[in-house]
Short mmCIF file of C-alpha atoms in Angstrom, two decimals:
data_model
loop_
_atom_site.label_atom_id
_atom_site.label_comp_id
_atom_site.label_asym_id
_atom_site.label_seq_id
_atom_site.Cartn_x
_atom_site.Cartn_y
_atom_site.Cartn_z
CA UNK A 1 -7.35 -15.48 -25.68
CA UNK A 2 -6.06 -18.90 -25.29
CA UNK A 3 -2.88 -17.55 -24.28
CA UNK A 4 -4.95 -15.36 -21.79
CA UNK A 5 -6.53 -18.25 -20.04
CA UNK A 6 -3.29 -20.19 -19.88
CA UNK A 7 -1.80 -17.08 -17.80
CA UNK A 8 -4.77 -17.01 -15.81
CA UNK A 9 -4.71 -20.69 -15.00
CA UNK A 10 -0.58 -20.63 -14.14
CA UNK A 11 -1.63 -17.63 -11.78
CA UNK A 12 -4.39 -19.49 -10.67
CA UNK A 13 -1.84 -22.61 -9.40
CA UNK A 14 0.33 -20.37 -7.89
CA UNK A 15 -1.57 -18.17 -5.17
CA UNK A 16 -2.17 -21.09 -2.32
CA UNK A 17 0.43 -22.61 0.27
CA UNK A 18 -0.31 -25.83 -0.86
CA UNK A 19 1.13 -25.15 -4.23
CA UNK A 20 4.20 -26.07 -2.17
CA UNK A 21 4.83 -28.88 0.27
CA UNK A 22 6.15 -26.97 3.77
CA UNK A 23 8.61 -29.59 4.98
CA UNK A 24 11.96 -30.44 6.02
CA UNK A 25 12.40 -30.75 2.36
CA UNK A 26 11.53 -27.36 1.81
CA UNK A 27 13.36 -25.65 4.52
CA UNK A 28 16.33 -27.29 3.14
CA UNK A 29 16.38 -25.15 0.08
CA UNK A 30 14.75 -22.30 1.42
CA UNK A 31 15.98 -21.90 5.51
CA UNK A 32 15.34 -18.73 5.66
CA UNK A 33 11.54 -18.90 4.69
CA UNK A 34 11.81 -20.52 8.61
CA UNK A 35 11.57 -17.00 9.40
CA UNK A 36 8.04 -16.18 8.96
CA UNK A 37 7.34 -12.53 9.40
CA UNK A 38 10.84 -11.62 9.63
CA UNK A 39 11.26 -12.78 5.86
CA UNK A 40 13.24 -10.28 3.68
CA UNK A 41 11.63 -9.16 0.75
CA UNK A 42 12.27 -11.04 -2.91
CA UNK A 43 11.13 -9.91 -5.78
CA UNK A 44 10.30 -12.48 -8.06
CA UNK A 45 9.51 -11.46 -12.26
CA UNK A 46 6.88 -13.25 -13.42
CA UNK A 47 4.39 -13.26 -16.45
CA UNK A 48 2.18 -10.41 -16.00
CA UNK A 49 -1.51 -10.81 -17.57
CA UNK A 50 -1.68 -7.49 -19.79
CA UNK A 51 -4.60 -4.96 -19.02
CA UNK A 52 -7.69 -5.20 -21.38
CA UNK A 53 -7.15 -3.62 -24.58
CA UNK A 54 -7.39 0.19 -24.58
CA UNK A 55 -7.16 0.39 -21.00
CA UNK A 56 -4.18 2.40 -19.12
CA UNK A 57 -3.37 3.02 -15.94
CA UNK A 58 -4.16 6.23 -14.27
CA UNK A 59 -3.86 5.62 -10.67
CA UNK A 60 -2.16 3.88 -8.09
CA UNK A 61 -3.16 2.90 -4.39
CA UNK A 62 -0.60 1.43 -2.05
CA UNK A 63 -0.12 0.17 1.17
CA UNK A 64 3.45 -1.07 1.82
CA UNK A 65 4.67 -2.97 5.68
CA UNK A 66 7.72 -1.43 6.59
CA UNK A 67 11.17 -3.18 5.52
CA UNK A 68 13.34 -5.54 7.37
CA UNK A 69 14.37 -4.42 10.67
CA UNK A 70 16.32 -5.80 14.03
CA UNK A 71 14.11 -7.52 16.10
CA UNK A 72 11.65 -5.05 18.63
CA UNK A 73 12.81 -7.36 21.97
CA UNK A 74 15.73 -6.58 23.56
CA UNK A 75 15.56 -10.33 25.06
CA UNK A 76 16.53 -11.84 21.32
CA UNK A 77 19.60 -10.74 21.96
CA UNK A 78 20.68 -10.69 25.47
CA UNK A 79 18.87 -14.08 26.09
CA UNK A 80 21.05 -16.22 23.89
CA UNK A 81 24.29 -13.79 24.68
CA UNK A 82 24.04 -14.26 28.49
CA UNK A 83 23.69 -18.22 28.53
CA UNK A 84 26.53 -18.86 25.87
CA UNK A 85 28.85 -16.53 28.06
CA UNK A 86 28.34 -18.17 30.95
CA UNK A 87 28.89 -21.63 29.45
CA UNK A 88 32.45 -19.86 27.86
CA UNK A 89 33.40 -18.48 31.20
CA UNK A 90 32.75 -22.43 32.60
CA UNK A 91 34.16 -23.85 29.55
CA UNK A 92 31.07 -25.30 28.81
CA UNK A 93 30.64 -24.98 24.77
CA UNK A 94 31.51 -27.38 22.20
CA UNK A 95 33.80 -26.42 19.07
CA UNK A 96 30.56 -25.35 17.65
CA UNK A 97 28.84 -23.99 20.56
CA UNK A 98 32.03 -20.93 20.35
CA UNK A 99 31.15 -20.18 16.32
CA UNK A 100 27.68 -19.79 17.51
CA UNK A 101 28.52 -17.77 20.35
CA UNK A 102 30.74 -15.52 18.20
CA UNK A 103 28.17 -15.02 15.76
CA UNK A 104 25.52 -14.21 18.44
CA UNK A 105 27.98 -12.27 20.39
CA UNK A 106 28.52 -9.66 17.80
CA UNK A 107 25.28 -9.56 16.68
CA UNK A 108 23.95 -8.95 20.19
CA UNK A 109 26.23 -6.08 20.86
CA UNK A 110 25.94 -4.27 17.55
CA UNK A 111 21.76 -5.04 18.26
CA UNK A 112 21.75 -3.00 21.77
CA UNK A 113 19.93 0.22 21.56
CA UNK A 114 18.77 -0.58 17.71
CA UNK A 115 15.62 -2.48 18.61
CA UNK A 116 12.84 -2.00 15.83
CA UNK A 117 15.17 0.03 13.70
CA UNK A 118 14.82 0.01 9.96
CA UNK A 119 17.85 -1.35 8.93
CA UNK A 120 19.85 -0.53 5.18
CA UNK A 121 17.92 -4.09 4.01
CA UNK A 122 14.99 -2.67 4.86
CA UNK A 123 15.94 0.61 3.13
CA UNK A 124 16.83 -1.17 0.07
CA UNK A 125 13.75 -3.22 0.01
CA UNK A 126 11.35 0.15 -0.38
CA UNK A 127 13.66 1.46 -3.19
CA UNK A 128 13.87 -1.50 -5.00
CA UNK A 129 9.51 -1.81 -5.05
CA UNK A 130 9.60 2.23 -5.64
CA UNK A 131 12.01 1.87 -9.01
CA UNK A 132 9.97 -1.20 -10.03
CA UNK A 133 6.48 0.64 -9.35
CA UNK A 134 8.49 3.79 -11.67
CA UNK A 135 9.39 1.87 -14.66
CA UNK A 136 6.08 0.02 -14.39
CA UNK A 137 4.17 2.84 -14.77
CA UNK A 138 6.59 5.49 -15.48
CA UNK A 139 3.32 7.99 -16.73
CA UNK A 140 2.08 8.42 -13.45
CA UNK A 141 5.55 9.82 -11.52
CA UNK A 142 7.03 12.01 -14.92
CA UNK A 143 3.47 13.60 -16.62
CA UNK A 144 2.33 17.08 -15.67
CA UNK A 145 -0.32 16.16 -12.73
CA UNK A 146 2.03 13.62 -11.43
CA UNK A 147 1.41 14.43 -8.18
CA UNK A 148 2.04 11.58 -4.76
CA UNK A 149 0.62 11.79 -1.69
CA UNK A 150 2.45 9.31 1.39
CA UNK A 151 1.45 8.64 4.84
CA UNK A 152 3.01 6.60 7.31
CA UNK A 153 2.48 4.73 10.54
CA UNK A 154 3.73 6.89 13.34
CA UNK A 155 6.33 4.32 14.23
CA UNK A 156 10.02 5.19 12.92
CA UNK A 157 10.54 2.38 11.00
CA UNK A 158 7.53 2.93 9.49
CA UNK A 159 8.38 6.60 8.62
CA UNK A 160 11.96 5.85 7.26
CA UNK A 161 10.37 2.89 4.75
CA UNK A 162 8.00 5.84 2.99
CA UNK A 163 11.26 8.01 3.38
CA UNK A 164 13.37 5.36 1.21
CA UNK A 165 10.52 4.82 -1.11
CA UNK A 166 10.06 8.76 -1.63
CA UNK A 167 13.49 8.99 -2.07
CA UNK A 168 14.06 6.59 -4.82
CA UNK A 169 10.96 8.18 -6.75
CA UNK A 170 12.71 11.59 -6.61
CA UNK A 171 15.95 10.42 -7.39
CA UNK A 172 14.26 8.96 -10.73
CA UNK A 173 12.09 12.35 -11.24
CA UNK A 174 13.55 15.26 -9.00
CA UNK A 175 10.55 17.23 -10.67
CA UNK A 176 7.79 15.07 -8.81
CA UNK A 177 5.55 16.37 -6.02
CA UNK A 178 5.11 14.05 -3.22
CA UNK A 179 3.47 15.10 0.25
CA UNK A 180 4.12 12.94 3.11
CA UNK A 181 2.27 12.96 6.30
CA UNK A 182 1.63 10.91 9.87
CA UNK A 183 -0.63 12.15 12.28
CA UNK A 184 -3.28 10.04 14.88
CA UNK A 185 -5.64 10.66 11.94
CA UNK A 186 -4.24 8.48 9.33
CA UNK A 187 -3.45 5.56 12.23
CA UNK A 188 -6.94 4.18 11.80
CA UNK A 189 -6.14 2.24 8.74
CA UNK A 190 -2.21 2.66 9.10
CA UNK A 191 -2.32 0.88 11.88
CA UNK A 192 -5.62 -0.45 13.65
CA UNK A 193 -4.99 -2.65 16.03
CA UNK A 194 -8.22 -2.79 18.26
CA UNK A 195 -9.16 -6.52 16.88
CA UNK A 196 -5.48 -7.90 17.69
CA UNK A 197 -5.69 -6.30 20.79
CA UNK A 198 -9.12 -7.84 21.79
CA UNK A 199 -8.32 -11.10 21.38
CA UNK A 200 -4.27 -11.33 21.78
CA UNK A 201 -4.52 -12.81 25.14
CA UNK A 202 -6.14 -15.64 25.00
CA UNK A 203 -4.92 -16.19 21.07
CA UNK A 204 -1.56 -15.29 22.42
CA UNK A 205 -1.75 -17.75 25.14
CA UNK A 206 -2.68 -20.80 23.28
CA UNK A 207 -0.54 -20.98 20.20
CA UNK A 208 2.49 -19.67 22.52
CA UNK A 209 2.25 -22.81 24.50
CA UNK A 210 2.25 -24.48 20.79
CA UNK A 211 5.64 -22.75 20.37
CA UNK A 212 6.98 -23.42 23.78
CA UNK A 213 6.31 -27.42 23.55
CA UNK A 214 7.50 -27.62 20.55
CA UNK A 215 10.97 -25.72 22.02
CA UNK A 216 11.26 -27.81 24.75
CA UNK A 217 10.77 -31.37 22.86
CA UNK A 218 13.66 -29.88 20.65
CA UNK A 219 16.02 -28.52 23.50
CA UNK A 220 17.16 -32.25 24.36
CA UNK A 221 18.84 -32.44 20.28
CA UNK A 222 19.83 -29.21 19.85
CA UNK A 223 21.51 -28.10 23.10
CA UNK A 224 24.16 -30.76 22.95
CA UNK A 225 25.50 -29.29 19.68
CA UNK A 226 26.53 -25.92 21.53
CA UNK A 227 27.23 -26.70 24.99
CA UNK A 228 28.89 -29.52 26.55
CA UNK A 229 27.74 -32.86 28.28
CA UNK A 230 29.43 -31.39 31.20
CA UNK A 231 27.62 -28.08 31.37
CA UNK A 232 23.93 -29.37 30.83
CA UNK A 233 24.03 -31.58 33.47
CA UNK A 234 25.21 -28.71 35.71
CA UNK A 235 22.42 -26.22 34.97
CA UNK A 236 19.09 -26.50 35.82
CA UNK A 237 16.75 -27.90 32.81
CA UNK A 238 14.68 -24.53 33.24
CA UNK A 239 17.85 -22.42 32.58
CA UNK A 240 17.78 -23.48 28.69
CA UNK A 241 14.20 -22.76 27.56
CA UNK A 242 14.08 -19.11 26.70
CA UNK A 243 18.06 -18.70 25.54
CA UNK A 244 16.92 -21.71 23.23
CA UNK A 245 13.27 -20.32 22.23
CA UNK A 246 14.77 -16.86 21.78
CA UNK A 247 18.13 -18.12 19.88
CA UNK A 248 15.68 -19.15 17.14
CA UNK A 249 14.28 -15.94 16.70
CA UNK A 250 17.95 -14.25 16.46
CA UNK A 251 18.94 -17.11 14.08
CA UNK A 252 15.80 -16.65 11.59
CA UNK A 253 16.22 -12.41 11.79
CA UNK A 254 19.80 -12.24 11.08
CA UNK A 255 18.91 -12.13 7.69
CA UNK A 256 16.91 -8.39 7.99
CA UNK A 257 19.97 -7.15 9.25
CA UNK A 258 23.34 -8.81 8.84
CA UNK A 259 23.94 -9.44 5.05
CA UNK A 260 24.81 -12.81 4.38
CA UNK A 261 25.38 -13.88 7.95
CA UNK A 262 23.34 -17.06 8.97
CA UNK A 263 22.95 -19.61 11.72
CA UNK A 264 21.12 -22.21 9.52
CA UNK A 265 22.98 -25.15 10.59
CA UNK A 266 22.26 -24.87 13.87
CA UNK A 267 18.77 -26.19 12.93
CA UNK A 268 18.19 -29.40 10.98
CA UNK A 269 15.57 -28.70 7.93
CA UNK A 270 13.27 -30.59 10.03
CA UNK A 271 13.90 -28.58 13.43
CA UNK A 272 13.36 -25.72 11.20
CA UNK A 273 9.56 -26.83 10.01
CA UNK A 274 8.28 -27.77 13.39
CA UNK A 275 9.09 -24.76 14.87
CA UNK A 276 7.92 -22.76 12.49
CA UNK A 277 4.93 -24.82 12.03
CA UNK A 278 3.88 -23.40 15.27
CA UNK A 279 4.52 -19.80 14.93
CA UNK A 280 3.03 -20.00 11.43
CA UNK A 281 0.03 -21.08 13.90
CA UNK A 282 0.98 -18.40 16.43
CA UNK A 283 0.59 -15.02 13.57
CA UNK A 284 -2.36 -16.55 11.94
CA UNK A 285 -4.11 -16.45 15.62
CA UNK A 286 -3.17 -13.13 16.13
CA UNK A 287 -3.28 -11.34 12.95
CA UNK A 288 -5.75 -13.59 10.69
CA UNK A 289 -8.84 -14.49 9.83
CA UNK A 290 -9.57 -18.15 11.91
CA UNK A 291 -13.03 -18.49 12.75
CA UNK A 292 -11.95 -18.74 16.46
CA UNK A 293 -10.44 -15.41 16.41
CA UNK A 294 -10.51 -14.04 13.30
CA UNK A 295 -13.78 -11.81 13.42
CA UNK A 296 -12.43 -8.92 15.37
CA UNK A 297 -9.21 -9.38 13.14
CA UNK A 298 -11.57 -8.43 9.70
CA UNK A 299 -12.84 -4.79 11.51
CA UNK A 300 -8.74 -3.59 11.22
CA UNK A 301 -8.37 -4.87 7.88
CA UNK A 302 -11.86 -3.51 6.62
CA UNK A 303 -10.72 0.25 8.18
CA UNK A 304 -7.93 0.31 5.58
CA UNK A 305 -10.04 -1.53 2.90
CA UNK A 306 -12.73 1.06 3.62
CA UNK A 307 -10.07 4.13 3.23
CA UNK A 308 -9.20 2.38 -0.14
CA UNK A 309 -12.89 2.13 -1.87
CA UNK A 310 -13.73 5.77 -0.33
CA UNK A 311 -10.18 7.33 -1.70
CA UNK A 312 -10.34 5.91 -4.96
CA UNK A 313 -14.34 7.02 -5.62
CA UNK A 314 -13.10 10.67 -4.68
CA UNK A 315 -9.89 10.37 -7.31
CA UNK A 316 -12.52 8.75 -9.72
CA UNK A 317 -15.12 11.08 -9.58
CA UNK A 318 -12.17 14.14 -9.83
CA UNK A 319 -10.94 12.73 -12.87
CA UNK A 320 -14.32 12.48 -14.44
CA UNK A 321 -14.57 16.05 -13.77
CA UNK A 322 -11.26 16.96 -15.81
CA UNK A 323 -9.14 17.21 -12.75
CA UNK A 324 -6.22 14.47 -11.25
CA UNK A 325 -5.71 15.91 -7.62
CA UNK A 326 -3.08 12.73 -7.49
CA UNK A 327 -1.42 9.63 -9.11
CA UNK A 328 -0.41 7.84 -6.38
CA UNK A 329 -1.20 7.17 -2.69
CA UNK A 330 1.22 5.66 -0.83
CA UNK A 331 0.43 3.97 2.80
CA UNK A 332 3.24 2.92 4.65
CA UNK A 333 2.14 0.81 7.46
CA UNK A 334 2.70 -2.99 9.02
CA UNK A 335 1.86 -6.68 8.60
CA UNK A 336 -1.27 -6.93 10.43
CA UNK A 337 -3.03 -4.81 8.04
CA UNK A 338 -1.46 -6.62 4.70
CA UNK A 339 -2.87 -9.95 6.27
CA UNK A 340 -6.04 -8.36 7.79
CA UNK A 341 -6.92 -6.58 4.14
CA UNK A 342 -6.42 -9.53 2.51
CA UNK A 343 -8.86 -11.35 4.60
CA UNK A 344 -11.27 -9.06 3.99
CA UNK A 345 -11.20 -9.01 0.07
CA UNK A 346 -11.38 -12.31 -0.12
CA UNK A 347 -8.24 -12.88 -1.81
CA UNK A 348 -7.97 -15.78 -3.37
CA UNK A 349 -5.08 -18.33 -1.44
CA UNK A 350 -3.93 -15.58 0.50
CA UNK A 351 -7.30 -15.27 2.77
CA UNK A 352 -7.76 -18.60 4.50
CA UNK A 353 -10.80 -19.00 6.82
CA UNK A 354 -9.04 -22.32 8.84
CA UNK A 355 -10.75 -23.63 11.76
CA UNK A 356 -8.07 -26.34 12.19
CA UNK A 357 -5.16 -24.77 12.92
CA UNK A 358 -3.13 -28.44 12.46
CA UNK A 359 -3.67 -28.34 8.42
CA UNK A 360 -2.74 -24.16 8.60
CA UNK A 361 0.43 -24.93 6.61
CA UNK A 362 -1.46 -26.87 3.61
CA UNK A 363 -3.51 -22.98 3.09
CA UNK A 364 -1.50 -20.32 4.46
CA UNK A 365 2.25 -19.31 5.08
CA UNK A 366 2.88 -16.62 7.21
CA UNK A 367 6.53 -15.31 5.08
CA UNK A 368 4.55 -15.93 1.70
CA UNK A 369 1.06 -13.19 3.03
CA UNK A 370 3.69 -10.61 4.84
CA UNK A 371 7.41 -11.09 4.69
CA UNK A 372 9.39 -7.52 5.53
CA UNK A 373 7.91 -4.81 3.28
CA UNK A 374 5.01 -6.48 1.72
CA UNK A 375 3.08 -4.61 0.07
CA UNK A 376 -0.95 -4.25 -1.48
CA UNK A 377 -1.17 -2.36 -5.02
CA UNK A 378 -4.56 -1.34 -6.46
CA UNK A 379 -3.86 0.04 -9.92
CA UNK A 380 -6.47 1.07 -11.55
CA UNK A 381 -7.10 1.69 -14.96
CA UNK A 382 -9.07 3.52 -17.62
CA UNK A 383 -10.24 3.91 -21.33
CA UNK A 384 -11.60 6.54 -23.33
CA UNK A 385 -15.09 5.87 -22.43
CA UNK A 386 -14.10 6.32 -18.95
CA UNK A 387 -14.85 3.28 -17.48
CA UNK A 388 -12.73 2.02 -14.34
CA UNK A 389 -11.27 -1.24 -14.20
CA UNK A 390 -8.55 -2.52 -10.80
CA UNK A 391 -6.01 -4.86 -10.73
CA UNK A 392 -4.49 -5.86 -7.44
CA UNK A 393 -1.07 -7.12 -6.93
CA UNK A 394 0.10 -8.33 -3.65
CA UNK A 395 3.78 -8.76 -2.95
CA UNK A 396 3.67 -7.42 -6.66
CA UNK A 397 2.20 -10.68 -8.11
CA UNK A 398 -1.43 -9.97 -9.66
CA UNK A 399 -3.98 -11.47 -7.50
CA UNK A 400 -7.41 -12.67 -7.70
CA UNK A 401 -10.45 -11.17 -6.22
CA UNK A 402 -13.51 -14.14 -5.47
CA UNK A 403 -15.61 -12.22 -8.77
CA UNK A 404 -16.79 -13.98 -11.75
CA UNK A 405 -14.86 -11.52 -14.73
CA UNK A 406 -13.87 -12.74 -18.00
CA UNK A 407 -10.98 -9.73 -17.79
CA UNK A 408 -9.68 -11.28 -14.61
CA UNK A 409 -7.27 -10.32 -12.50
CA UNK A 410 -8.66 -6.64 -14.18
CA UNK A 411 -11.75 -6.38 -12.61
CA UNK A 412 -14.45 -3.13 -13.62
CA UNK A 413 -14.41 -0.92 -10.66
CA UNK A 414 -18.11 -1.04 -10.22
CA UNK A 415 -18.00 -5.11 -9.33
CA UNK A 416 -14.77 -4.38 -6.77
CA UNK A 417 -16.49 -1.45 -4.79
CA UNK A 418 -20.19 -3.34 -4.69
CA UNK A 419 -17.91 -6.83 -3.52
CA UNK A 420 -15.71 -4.77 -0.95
CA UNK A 421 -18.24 -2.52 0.20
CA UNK A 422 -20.73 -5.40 0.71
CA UNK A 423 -17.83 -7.04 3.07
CA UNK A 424 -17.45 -3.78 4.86
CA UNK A 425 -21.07 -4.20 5.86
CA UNK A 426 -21.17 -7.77 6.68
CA UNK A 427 -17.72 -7.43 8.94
CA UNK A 428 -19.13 -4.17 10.69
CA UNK A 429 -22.11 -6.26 11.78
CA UNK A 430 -19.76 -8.67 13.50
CA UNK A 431 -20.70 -8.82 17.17
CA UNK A 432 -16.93 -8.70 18.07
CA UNK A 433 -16.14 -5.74 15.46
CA UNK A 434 -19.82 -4.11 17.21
CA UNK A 435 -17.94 -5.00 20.62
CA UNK A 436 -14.10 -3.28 19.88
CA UNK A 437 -13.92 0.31 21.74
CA UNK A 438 -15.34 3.01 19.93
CA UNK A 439 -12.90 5.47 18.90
CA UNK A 440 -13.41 8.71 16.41
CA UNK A 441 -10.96 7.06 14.08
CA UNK A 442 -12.52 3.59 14.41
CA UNK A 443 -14.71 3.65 10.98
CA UNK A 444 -15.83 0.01 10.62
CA UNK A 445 -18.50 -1.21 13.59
CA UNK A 446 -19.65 1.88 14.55
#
């Protein structure tokens, strides 16, 4: 027990932002973090509570955002490419102005026509969560009703993610079942995107300008390290803001696509934080739960929580009739939802309700909620008496749910589905979830 409550505690510590100082400090050690959404995927072992004795796992919901991929705008890349060329046709970069420009040259050119693609990182990242999800729990994918069902986001990337993660699982078991599926049906939870939609301009507009000040302060200090005295002075100030804003972008994705490429020192550790201070500021507007915009955000997120409590009382009840129509359902999908969901179940350090968006950083990080192919596991358990007890893991770290248990992070079914269920009803009585178009697949609000 004792040992028990010390795991409990260390997990505890370790779910909030502010377990960690985001500075210039930290961005030295960890530049790529500086990439918010467009983190890649690291698995990190760590002590794992075990499941209440005689308890085993007979189940497994998922919901996984799609692996790393190149960037969706074209503008990433041709921004950055067109300015540098023109300052090498004019002679106009700096020894280390033509490094960077070879770097973002080739990058640029091997980007065109690739926008939004899953790339082999992001392949890798689904088979590596896939295997570890297989050994984990090895029963469920190699027993005689081992049986999967997948559905994806109609988006390719989306599609190819559940391919790799399929794949892996029947290269471990050739013998298991798995149906896979996308259709508009399944886009309700999969992707629901009437809340960010609702509010994405005037969210949008706000915390861009954030991001655009906090460009154009930097501009003056960073420009002189790639281009020359000579060629500033000849180009209107204008000309440098979106090559600059959209050079950061390219810098902080290289790493979903290019291997062990980097442009991290053409940012200080400080330039780093500040700029991503504000587009940490810029995805929690848009995607999370900040009680300026954050209500119509909860009515996505509670559509896939929703499809989560109603799927797993249908396995449950099967089960206690003798049958197991399935032990696993995989949902491949994208980072709205993960951050959404999370929001909605309350989870603990990973659901911040933050009205001032200047202490955001001290209580949530966008690459630490939804860095490339993040991922939601309920697994749920059971024991011979039959009774139901869920674990969630987010990122696959075990994560707390805002219930009093003494078995916590293993929580008994009954207390998750009256908590969750309870939050479906308060967030569907939302004015702005009540206000989002009606649409036959829009469950929540109407």
């Amino acid at each position: 027990m004792k040992f028990r409550l010390f795991l409990l505690t260390l997990l505890g510590c370790t779910l909030t932002a502010s377990a960690q100082k985001l500075d210039a400090d930290f961005f030295a050690t960890n530049p790529d973090a500086a990439g918010g959404i467009y983190y890649t995927y690291r698995y990190r072992p760590t002590a794992q509570i075990p499941a209440p004795k005689g308890y085993k796992p007979f189940y497994i919901s998922h919901f996984g955002r799609h692996g790393s991929r190149w960037h969706a705008s074209t503008g990433v890349y041709t921004y950055p490419q067109t300015l540098l060329a023109k300052a090498a046709e004019q002679g106009g970069l700096t020894e280390f102005g033509k490094q960077i420009y070879a770097t973002v040259d080739g990058i640029a050119n091997r980007a065109r026509g690739r926008e939004e693609e899953l790339s082999p990182q992001g392949v890798s990242e689904h088979r590596g969560i896939a295997e570890r999800m297989y050994r984990n729990y090895k029963k469920l994918f190699t027993g005689k009703s081992a049986y999967i069902e997948s559905r994806s986001s109609d988006v390719a990337r989306c599609v190819l993610s559940m391919a790799a993660f399929n794949e892996r699982l029947k290269e471990l078991n050739p013998k298991l079942k798995i149906y896979r599926t996308t259709n508009d049906s399944v886009q309700v939870y999969l992707r629901p995107s009437y809340g960010r939609k609702s509010i994405y301009k005037e969210a949008g507009e706000v915390t861009n300008k954030l991001i655009n000040d906090q460009v154009a302060a930097l501009i003056p200090q960073i420009a002189p390290r790639i281009f020359t005295e000579k060629f500033i002075s000849e180009q209107d100030s204008a000309a440098f803001f979106k090559p600059m804003r959209t050079l950061f972008y390219l810098a902080v994705c290289i790493q979903d696509t290019e291997g062990d490429i980097r442009l991290n020192n053409l940012y200080t550790p400080q330039e780093l934080a500040l700029i991503w201070e504000q587009i940490n500021k810029h995805r929690y507007a848009l995607y999370g739960a900040s009680t300026r915009w954050g209500d119509a955000i909860l009515g996505d997120g509670a559509n896939l929580v929703n499809e989560v409590v109603r799927d797993a009382d249908e396995l449950i009840a099967a089960v206690d009739s003798g049958e197991q129509p399935r032990t696993a359902f995989l949902r491949f999908g994208h980072d709205y939802t993960v951050i959404s969901a999370l929001s909605v179940m309350q989870a603990v350090g990973k659901s911040a309700r933050v009205e001032d968006f200047d202490t955001l950083k001290e209580h949530w990080a966008d690459f630490q909620i939804t860095p490339m192919a993040a991922n939601l596991q309920w697994i749920f358990y059971r024991n011979r008496e039959g009774k139901v007890m869920v674990c969630l893991y987010h990122n696959e770290q075990q994560t707390l749910l805002p219930i009093e248990c003494p078995t916590a992070p293993y929580y008994p079914w009954e207390s998750v589905r009256e908590f969750l269920n309870s939050r479906i009803a308060e967030i569907a009585a939302l004015p702005a979830v009540k206000a989002l178009p009606k649409d036959r697949f829009y469950t929540v609000g109407h």
